[in-house]
Coordinates of C-alpha atoms and ligand atoms in Angstrom, one line a residue:
A83 CA 39.3 148.8 83.9
L84 CA 40.3 145.2 83.0
K85 CA 36.7 144.5 81.9
S86 CA 36.9 147.5 79.5
L87 CA 39.9 145.8 77.9
G88 CA 37.8 142.7 77.3
V89 CA 39.1 140.6 80.2
G90 CA 36.4 138.0 81.1
I91 CA 35.9 134.4 81.9
G92 CA 38.8 132.2 81.0
D93 CA 41.3 135.0 80.1
P94 CA 44.8 134.9 81.6
V95 CA 46.2 138.3 82.6
A96 CA 50.0 138.3 82.9
T97 CA 51.8 140.4 85.5
L98 CA 55.5 141.2 85.4
A99 CA 55.6 143.1 88.7
F100 CA 56.8 143.2 92.2
N101 CA 54.8 142.9 95.5
D102 CA 52.8 146.1 95.7
H103 CA 49.3 147.3 96.2
R104 CA 48.5 147.4 92.4
H105 CA 49.7 143.9 92.0
L106 CA 47.5 142.9 94.9
D107 CA 44.5 144.6 93.3
A108 CA 45.1 142.5 90.2
Y109 CA 45.3 139.4 92.4
L110 CA 41.8 140.1 93.5
A111 CA 40.3 141.7 90.4
V112 CA 41.3 139.2 87.7
P113 CA 39.9 136.1 89.4
C114 CA 36.7 138.0 90.4
L115 CA 36.2 138.7 86.6
G116 CA 36.6 135.0 85.9
G117 CA 40.1 135.4 84.5
A118 CA 43.3 133.8 85.6
I119 CA 46.0 136.0 87.2
H120 CA 49.3 134.9 85.8
P121 CA 52.2 136.3 87.7
V122 CA 55.4 135.9 85.6
N123 CA 58.8 135.5 87.3
T124 CA 60.5 138.9 86.9
R125 CA 63.9 137.2 87.2
W126 CA 63.4 134.9 84.2
S127 CA 65.2 135.5 81.0
D128 CA 63.2 136.8 78.0
D129 CA 63.4 133.3 76.5
E130 CA 61.9 131.7 79.6
I131 CA 59.1 134.3 79.7
V132 CA 58.3 133.9 76.0
S133 CA 58.3 130.1 76.3
V134 CA 55.7 130.3 79.1
L135 CA 53.5 133.1 77.6
A136 CA 53.5 131.3 74.2
R137 CA 51.6 128.5 75.9
T138 CA 49.1 130.8 77.8
R139 CA 48.9 133.6 75.2
D140 CA 47.8 136.3 77.6
R141 CA 46.3 139.3 75.8
V142 CA 46.9 141.8 78.7
M143 CA 50.0 142.3 80.7
L144 CA 50.6 144.5 83.8
L145 CA 54.2 145.7 83.8
D146 CA 56.0 147.5 86.6
A147 CA 57.9 150.7 85.9
R148 CA 61.1 149.3 87.3
L149 CA 61.0 146.7 84.5
A150 CA 60.9 149.2 81.7
D151 CA 64.1 147.8 80.2
R152 CA 62.2 144.6 79.3
V153 CA 59.9 146.4 76.9
D154 CA 62.0 146.4 73.8
S155 CA 63.5 143.0 74.2
L156 CA 60.4 141.1 75.4
L157 CA 57.2 142.6 74.0
P158 CA 57.9 142.4 70.3
R159 CA 58.4 138.6 70.9
C160 CA 54.8 138.3 72.3
P161 CA 52.5 139.0 69.4
W162 CA 49.5 137.8 71.4
I163 CA 49.7 140.7 73.9
E164 CA 47.2 143.5 72.9
H165 CA 47.4 145.7 76.0
V166 CA 50.2 146.7 78.4
I167 CA 49.2 148.4 81.6
G168 CA 52.2 150.3 83.1
L169 CA 52.2 150.1 86.9
G170 CA 53.5 153.6 87.9
W171 CA 54.3 154.6 84.3
S172 CA 53.1 154.8 80.6
P173 CA 54.9 152.1 78.6
P174 CA 56.2 153.4 75.2
G175 CA 54.2 152.5 72.1
I176 CA 54.9 149.1 70.6
E177 CA 53.4 148.2 67.3
G178 CA 50.2 146.3 67.7
I179 CA 50.0 146.9 71.5
T180 CA 48.0 149.6 73.2
S181 CA 49.8 151.1 76.2
H182 CA 48.0 152.3 79.3
H183 CA 49.0 154.1 82.5
H184 CA 47.5 152.0 85.4
D185 CA 46.2 155.1 87.3
E186 CA 44.6 156.7 84.2
L187 CA 42.9 153.5 83.2
L188 CA 41.5 153.1 86.7
A189 CA 40.3 156.7 86.9
A190 CA 38.4 156.3 83.6
A191 CA 36.8 153.0 84.6
K192 CA 33.2 152.6 85.8
P193 CA 32.3 150.7 89.0
M194 CA 31.2 147.1 88.3
L195 CA 27.6 146.5 89.4
A196 CA 27.7 142.7 89.5
W197 CA 30.3 140.0 89.5
P198 CA 30.0 137.0 87.1
E199 CA 28.9 133.6 88.4
L200 CA 31.9 131.3 88.2
D201 CA 32.4 127.6 88.2
E202 CA 34.5 126.8 91.3
T203 CA 36.7 124.4 89.3
S204 CA 37.7 127.1 86.7
A205 CA 41.2 128.5 86.7
M206 CA 41.8 131.6 88.8
A207 CA 45.6 131.7 88.5
L208 CA 48.4 130.2 86.5
C209 CA 51.7 129.5 88.2
S210 CA 55.0 128.1 87.0
T211 CA 57.7 126.3 89.0
S212 CA 60.9 128.3 89.5
G213 CA 62.9 126.0 87.3
T214 CA 65.2 124.7 90.1
T215 CA 65.7 121.4 88.4
G216 CA 64.6 122.1 84.8
G217 CA 62.6 124.6 82.6
P218 CA 59.4 126.2 84.1
K219 CA 56.3 124.0 84.3
T220 CA 52.9 125.6 84.5
V221 CA 49.9 124.6 86.5
A222 CA 46.4 126.1 86.9
Y223 CA 45.0 126.9 90.4
T224 CA 41.2 126.8 90.6
H225 CA 38.9 129.0 92.7
R226 CA 38.2 125.9 94.7
S227 CA 41.8 124.9 95.4
T228 CA 42.9 128.4 96.2
C229 CA 39.9 129.0 98.5
L230 CA 40.6 125.8 100.4
Q231 CA 44.4 126.5 100.6
T232 CA 43.6 130.0 101.8
M233 CA 41.2 128.7 104.5
A234 CA 43.9 126.2 105.7
L235 CA 46.5 129.0 105.9
G236 CA 44.1 130.8 108.2
L237 CA 44.0 127.9 110.7
T238 CA 45.5 128.6 114.1
D239 CA 48.1 125.8 114.1
C240 CA 49.3 126.8 110.7
M241 CA 51.0 130.2 111.2
R242 CA 48.6 131.8 113.7
L243 CA 47.7 134.5 111.2
S244 CA 45.0 136.9 112.3
G245 CA 43.5 140.3 111.7
R246 CA 45.8 141.6 114.5
D247 CA 48.9 140.7 112.5
T248 CA 51.1 142.9 110.2
L249 CA 52.5 140.5 107.6
L250 CA 55.6 141.4 105.6
A251 CA 55.0 139.4 102.4
I252 CA 58.5 138.9 101.1
V253 CA 57.7 135.9 99.0
P254 CA 57.5 137.3 95.5
M255 CA 53.9 137.3 94.2
F256 CA 55.3 135.4 91.1
H257 CA 56.5 132.5 93.3
A258 CA 53.6 130.1 93.7
L259 CA 51.0 132.9 94.1
G260 CA 53.0 134.4 96.9
W261 CA 52.3 131.1 98.7
C262 CA 48.7 132.4 98.7
L263 CA 49.5 134.7 101.6
P264 CA 48.0 137.8 99.9
Y265 CA 44.7 135.9 99.9
A266 CA 45.0 134.7 103.5
A267 CA 45.7 138.3 104.6
A268 CA 42.7 139.6 102.6
M269 CA 40.5 137.0 104.1
L270 CA 41.5 137.6 107.7
G271 CA 42.0 141.4 107.5
T272 CA 45.7 141.1 108.2
R273 CA 47.7 144.3 107.5
L274 CA 50.0 143.6 104.6
V275 CA 53.4 145.2 104.0
L276 CA 54.5 144.8 100.4
P277 CA 58.2 145.4 99.9
H278 CA 58.3 146.0 96.1
R279 CA 61.7 145.3 94.4
D280 CA 64.4 145.7 97.0
L281 CA 64.6 142.6 99.2
S282 CA 68.0 143.3 100.7
A283 CA 68.2 142.4 104.4
A284 CA 68.6 146.0 105.5
R285 CA 65.6 147.2 103.6
L286 CA 63.4 144.3 105.0
L287 CA 64.6 145.1 108.5
D288 CA 63.8 148.8 108.0
L289 CA 60.3 147.8 106.9
V290 CA 59.9 145.5 110.0
S291 CA 60.9 148.3 112.4
K292 CA 58.9 151.0 110.6
H293 CA 55.6 149.1 110.3
R294 CA 55.9 147.0 113.5
V295 CA 55.7 143.8 111.5
T296 CA 54.6 140.8 113.5
T297 CA 55.2 138.0 111.0
A298 CA 56.8 137.5 107.5
A299 CA 57.4 134.7 105.0
A300 CA 60.4 134.1 102.7
V301 CA 62.9 131.4 101.5
P302 CA 65.8 130.5 103.8
T303 CA 68.4 132.4 101.9
I304 CA 66.5 135.6 102.7
W305 CA 66.3 134.6 106.4
N306 CA 70.0 133.7 106.6
A307 CA 70.8 137.2 105.2
V308 CA 68.4 138.9 107.6
L309 CA 69.9 137.0 110.6
A310 CA 73.5 137.9 109.5
A311 CA 72.5 141.6 109.2
L312 CA 70.9 141.6 112.6
D313 CA 73.9 139.8 114.2
A314 CA 76.2 142.3 112.6
E315 CA 74.3 145.3 113.9
P316 CA 72.0 144.1 116.8
Q317 CA 71.2 147.7 117.9
R318 CA 70.2 149.0 114.5
W319 CA 66.7 147.6 114.2
D320 CA 63.8 147.1 116.5
V321 CA 62.4 143.6 115.8
S322 CA 60.6 143.3 119.1
S323 CA 57.2 143.3 117.3
V324 CA 58.1 140.1 115.3
D325 CA 56.5 137.0 116.9
R326 CA 57.2 134.3 114.2
I327 CA 58.5 134.1 110.6
V328 CA 57.8 131.4 108.0
S329 CA 60.7 129.8 106.1
G330 CA 59.7 127.8 103.1
G331 CA 60.6 126.6 99.6
A332 CA 64.0 125.1 100.7
A333 CA 65.5 123.6 103.8
P334 CA 66.5 125.9 106.7
T335 CA 69.5 125.1 108.9
A336 CA 69.0 124.3 112.6
S337 CA 71.5 127.1 113.4
M338 CA 69.2 129.7 111.6
I339 CA 66.2 128.5 113.5
R340 CA 68.2 128.6 116.8
G341 CA 69.7 132.0 116.0
F342 CA 66.3 133.7 115.6
R343 CA 64.9 132.0 118.7
D344 CA 67.8 132.4 121.1
R345 CA 69.0 135.9 120.1
Y346 CA 65.8 137.6 119.0
G347 CA 62.9 135.6 120.5
I348 CA 61.5 134.9 117.1
E349 CA 60.0 131.5 116.2
V350 CA 60.8 130.1 112.8
I351 CA 57.9 128.1 111.3
H352 CA 59.3 125.7 108.7
S353 CA 57.1 125.2 105.7
W354 CA 57.3 122.7 102.7
G355 CA 55.4 123.2 99.6
M356 CA 55.6 123.1 95.8
T357 CA 54.0 125.0 92.9
E358 CA 52.0 121.9 91.9
I359 CA 50.1 121.9 95.2
N360 CA 48.8 125.5 95.2
P361 CA 51.4 125.6 97.0
V362 CA 51.7 125.1 100.8
G363 CA 51.9 121.5 102.1
T364 CA 53.2 121.7 105.6
M365 CA 53.7 124.4 108.2
S366 CA 55.4 123.4 111.3
P367 CA 55.0 125.8 114.3
A368 CA 57.1 125.2 117.4
V369 CA 54.1 124.0 119.5
T370 CA 50.8 122.6 118.6
T371 CA 50.3 119.9 121.1
R372 CA 50.8 119.4 124.9
E373 CA 53.5 116.9 124.2
E374 CA 55.4 119.5 122.1
A375 CA 54.9 122.2 124.8
A376 CA 56.9 119.9 127.2
M377 CA 59.9 119.7 124.8
D378 CA 63.3 120.9 126.0
P379 CA 65.0 123.7 123.9
D380 CA 67.2 121.2 121.9
Q381 CA 64.3 118.9 121.1
R382 CA 62.2 121.9 120.0
I383 CA 64.9 122.9 117.5
E384 CA 64.9 119.3 116.1
H385 CA 61.1 119.5 116.0
Q386 CA 61.2 122.7 114.1
S387 CA 63.8 121.5 111.6
V388 CA 61.4 118.9 110.2
A389 CA 58.9 120.0 107.6
G390 CA 56.1 118.9 109.8
R391 CA 52.5 117.7 109.4
P392 CA 50.5 118.2 106.3
L393 CA 47.8 120.9 106.5
P394 CA 44.3 119.5 106.9
G395 CA 43.1 118.5 103.4
L396 CA 46.3 116.9 102.3
T397 CA 47.7 113.4 102.7
L398 CA 51.5 112.7 102.6
E399 CA 52.8 109.2 102.0
V400 CA 56.3 107.8 101.5
E401 CA 56.8 104.7 99.3
D402 CA 59.8 102.6 98.4
E403 CA 61.0 101.8 94.9
Q404 CA 58.5 98.9 94.6
G405 CA 55.7 101.2 95.6
R406 CA 55.2 99.8 99.1
P407 CA 54.7 102.2 102.0
V408 CA 57.8 102.6 104.1
P409 CA 57.6 102.4 107.9
T410 CA 56.6 105.7 109.6
D411 CA 59.6 105.6 112.0
G412 CA 61.2 108.9 111.0
R413 CA 64.2 107.1 109.5
S414 CA 63.0 105.0 106.6
T415 CA 63.1 107.1 103.5
G416 CA 61.4 106.9 100.1
R417 CA 59.5 108.8 97.4
L418 CA 57.1 111.4 98.8
L419 CA 53.6 111.4 97.4
V420 CA 51.0 114.0 98.1
S421 CA 47.3 114.1 97.5
G422 CA 44.3 116.2 98.6
W423 CA 42.1 119.2 98.1
W424 CA 44.6 121.6 96.4
V425 CA 46.9 119.3 94.5
A426 CA 46.9 120.1 90.7
D427 CA 46.0 117.2 88.4
G428 CA 48.5 118.0 85.6
Y429 CA 50.6 120.6 83.8
L430 CA 48.9 122.9 81.3
H431 CA 51.2 121.7 78.6
E432 CA 53.0 118.6 77.4
H433 CA 55.9 117.8 79.7
P434 CA 58.1 114.8 80.1
E435 CA 57.3 114.8 83.9
T436 CA 53.5 114.6 83.4
D437 CA 53.6 111.0 84.7
R438 CA 54.2 112.3 88.2
F439 CA 50.5 113.1 88.4
R440 CA 49.1 109.6 89.0
E441 CA 45.6 108.6 88.0
D442 CA 44.6 108.0 91.6
G443 CA 45.2 111.7 92.3
R444 CA 48.6 111.2 94.1
L445 CA 51.4 113.4 92.9
E446 CA 55.0 112.3 93.0
T447 CA 56.7 115.3 94.5
G448 CA 60.2 114.5 93.3
D449 CA 61.3 114.7 96.9
V450 CA 62.7 111.9 99.1
A451 CA 61.3 112.1 102.6
S452 CA 60.6 110.2 105.8
I453 CA 57.5 110.4 108.1
D454 CA 57.6 109.7 111.9
D455 CA 55.1 108.1 114.2
R456 CA 53.7 111.6 115.0
G457 CA 53.0 112.2 111.3
R458 CA 55.9 114.7 110.9
M459 CA 57.5 114.7 107.5
T460 CA 61.2 115.4 106.9
I461 CA 62.5 116.3 103.4
R462 CA 65.7 114.3 102.9
D463 CA 66.5 115.5 99.4
R464 CA 65.3 116.2 96.0
E465 CA 65.5 112.9 93.9
K466 CA 67.6 114.8 91.4
D467 CA 70.1 116.0 94.0
L468 CA 70.8 112.7 95.7
V469 CA 74.4 111.5 95.3
K470 CA 74.8 107.9 94.3
S471 CA 78.1 106.6 95.6
G472 CA 79.1 103.0 95.2
G473 CA 75.5 102.0 94.9
E474 CA 74.4 103.8 98.1
W475 CA 72.5 107.1 98.2
I476 CA 73.9 110.1 100.0
S477 CA 71.5 112.9 100.9
S478 CA 73.0 116.2 99.6
L479 CA 70.5 118.1 101.6
E480 CA 71.5 116.6 104.9
L481 CA 75.1 117.5 104.1
D482 CA 74.0 121.0 103.1
R483 CA 72.3 121.5 106.5
A484 CA 75.0 120.0 108.6
I485 CA 77.8 122.0 106.9
G486 CA 75.5 125.1 106.9
D487 CA 75.3 124.7 110.7
L488 CA 79.0 125.3 111.2
P489 CA 79.7 128.7 112.6
E490 CA 82.2 129.5 109.8
V491 CA 79.6 128.9 107.1
M492 CA 77.0 131.3 105.7
A493 CA 75.6 128.9 103.2
A494 CA 76.5 125.4 102.0
A495 CA 75.4 123.2 99.0
V496 CA 76.6 119.8 98.1
V497 CA 76.4 118.4 94.6
A498 CA 77.4 115.1 92.9
R499 CA 80.6 114.9 91.0
P500 CA 81.0 112.0 88.5
D501 CA 83.5 109.5 89.7
E502 CA 85.1 106.6 87.9
K503 CA 85.3 104.3 90.9
W504 CA 82.2 105.2 92.9
G505 CA 79.8 106.5 90.2
E506 CA 79.4 109.8 92.0
R507 CA 81.0 111.6 95.0
P508 CA 79.7 114.5 97.0
V509 CA 81.5 117.9 96.7
A510 CA 80.7 120.8 98.9
F511 CA 80.5 124.5 98.0
V512 CA 80.4 127.0 100.9
T513 CA 80.2 130.8 101.4
L514 CA 82.1 131.7 104.5
A515 CA 81.2 134.1 107.3
P516 CA 83.2 137.3 107.2
G517 CA 86.8 136.7 108.3
A518 CA 86.3 132.9 108.7
S519 CA 88.3 130.2 107.1
L520 CA 87.5 126.5 106.8
D521 CA 89.2 123.4 105.4
L522 CA 87.9 120.0 104.4
E523 CA 89.5 118.2 107.4
T524 CA 87.7 120.5 109.8
V525 CA 84.4 119.8 108.1
R526 CA 85.0 116.1 108.2
I527 CA 85.7 116.2 111.9
A528 CA 82.6 118.3 112.5
L529 CA 80.4 115.8 110.6
A530 CA 81.9 112.7 112.1
S531 CA 79.1 112.2 114.7
K532 CA 76.4 112.3 112.1
F533 CA 77.9 110.9 108.9
Q534 CA 79.9 107.8 107.8
T535 CA 83.3 108.6 106.3
W536 CA 82.1 107.5 102.8
Q537 CA 79.2 109.9 103.0
M538 CA 81.4 113.0 103.6
P539 CA 82.4 115.4 100.8
D540 CA 85.6 114.7 98.9
D541 CA 86.2 118.4 98.3
L542 CA 85.3 121.8 99.7
H543 CA 85.2 124.8 97.5
P544 CA 84.7 128.3 99.0
V545 CA 82.7 130.6 96.7
K546 CA 82.2 134.3 97.2
T547 CA 78.4 134.2 96.6
M548 CA 76.1 131.2 96.1
P549 CA 74.3 131.2 92.8
L550 CA 70.6 131.5 93.4
T551 CA 67.6 130.5 91.3
S552 CA 64.9 133.0 90.3
T553 CA 63.1 132.4 93.5
G554 CA 66.1 132.7 95.7
K555 CA 67.0 129.1 96.3
I556 CA 70.6 127.8 96.0
D557 CA 71.0 126.9 92.4
K558 CA 72.6 123.4 92.3
K559 CA 72.3 123.3 88.5
A560 CA 74.7 126.3 88.4
L561 CA 77.0 124.7 91.0
R562 CA 77.2 121.4 89.0
A563 CA 78.1 123.4 85.9
K564 CA 80.8 125.3 87.8
M565 CA 82.2 122.0 89.1
N566 CA 82.3 120.5 85.6
D567 CA 84.2 123.6 84.4
M568 CA 86.6 123.1 87.3
T569 CA 87.0 119.4 86.5
D570 CA 87.6 120.1 82.8
S571 CA 90.2 122.7 83.5
Ligands
ADP42 P1 61.3 124.5 92.0 O1 61.1 122.9 91.9 O2 61.6 125.0 90.6 O3 62.1 125.0 93.0 P2 59.0 125.1 93.6 O4 59.3 126.5 94.1 O5 57.6 124.7 93.3 O6 59.8 125.0 92.2 O7 59.7 124.1 94.6 C1 59.2 123.0 95.2 C2 60.3 122.1 95.7 O8 61.1 122.9 96.6 C3 59.9 120.9 96.6 O9 59.5 119.8 95.8 C4 61.1 120.7 97.4 O10 62.1 120.0 96.7 C5 61.6 122.1 97.6 N1 61.2 122.5 99.0 C6 60.1 123.3 99.3 N2 60.1 123.5 100.6 C7 61.1 122.8 101.2 C8 61.6 122.6 102.5 N3 61.0 123.1 103.6 N4 62.7 121.8 102.7 C9 63.3 121.3 101.7 N5 62.9 121.4 100.4 C10 61.8 122.2 100.1

């Protein structure tokens, strides 16, 4: 059907869609035709979508019925679009654009007799960062890089994915190619459960019980909500089929990892990655060596709280401000560099951060990290989120995690507030567990064993809900803006 619309080698095909079987078909069909699947973030504003599509100029777009309200505001601003394929509906006519119902287009299509020969270094997908620290940045994934990433995801000591699993793919397909999990599942024969639009904890748990899901992947904010729902109604869902879940894209708290393990027998595999690396960099299962098998339960939680070892094919390095390697002692921190088989070599467009792709193939991740003598990497913070107080760096992420571990807290995020005397000071935002209360003094006492007094937050602001980015991470840009408003008033 896509071929009949002229999609061929080098053509990007945009999707504005949720995780469902038709989107999965397109994930497979577009690259097989030599085109590049281009999943666009459904949570972006029209301006963000237009700014990305204006660079890639996709002629064909697949559009989910539940996003019908975007047609009038978005499509007239995208004059390069010639065909819109409605997933589950017939989009209304827009001048200059031919509208198709997905099922009718497919029914009329002829089977393809041969696939084109493709260059393995040609683009098979276009992905954009979620814009946590700035506007979206777009990279191309090649057939080669995605194939290698997919093979690595299928390794036993990654997430133990196999043809016997049922994977609930919660990660939206527009977020870093659904972390490539749709491809890994297709390669291995894993049964896929695709949740479409509703990612509420109750709906996800309904799907887990109904389809006897064995594994699933999502960002920590989703897992925190799922854990809270389970704790609130432990008898409501049967999660006995679930063996392990993957939490990636942001840092999980130790209490979340412990909660799933101790109360539900579910292992949390911690993963680090980024859009620019196609996208998974580490996956850290609870046990991969004999030494790890002998760990006591508390050591195991610490072990699972670090991002872990790089997947085979990637190299992680940490360097100081002078570019020298820092000791691999698990404590010394510096700039995290990544290189290897599926690291992109640049953005598709001009961008002030293009310099982060070094000529020697190493990518400056924008993260501050440490590596220990076992090769395990810990993310300490994003460079842009560090708090510089009196000339010393304070890790906002370490504070997030420590405050987030308190029983009164559902979610915590620390941001820098400009300060005349110290330059910047940390300020914490928290959402509290139902019925809980918390004051700054209690937080400071609880943190005393891990942090110096000067590293602790100066203020604590309870908020009803944490602002989230379009990929479900805590939005520190929004919190900084909120704090500035509070300071101004
Ligand atoms: P964005 O930068 O817009 O969030 P990505 O989704 O590509 O776009 O995010 C990549 C970044 O997310 C990483 O550079 C890192 O800062 C953060 N991240 C990813 N996984 C983790 C993790 N396990 N722990 C802490 N931070 C993480």
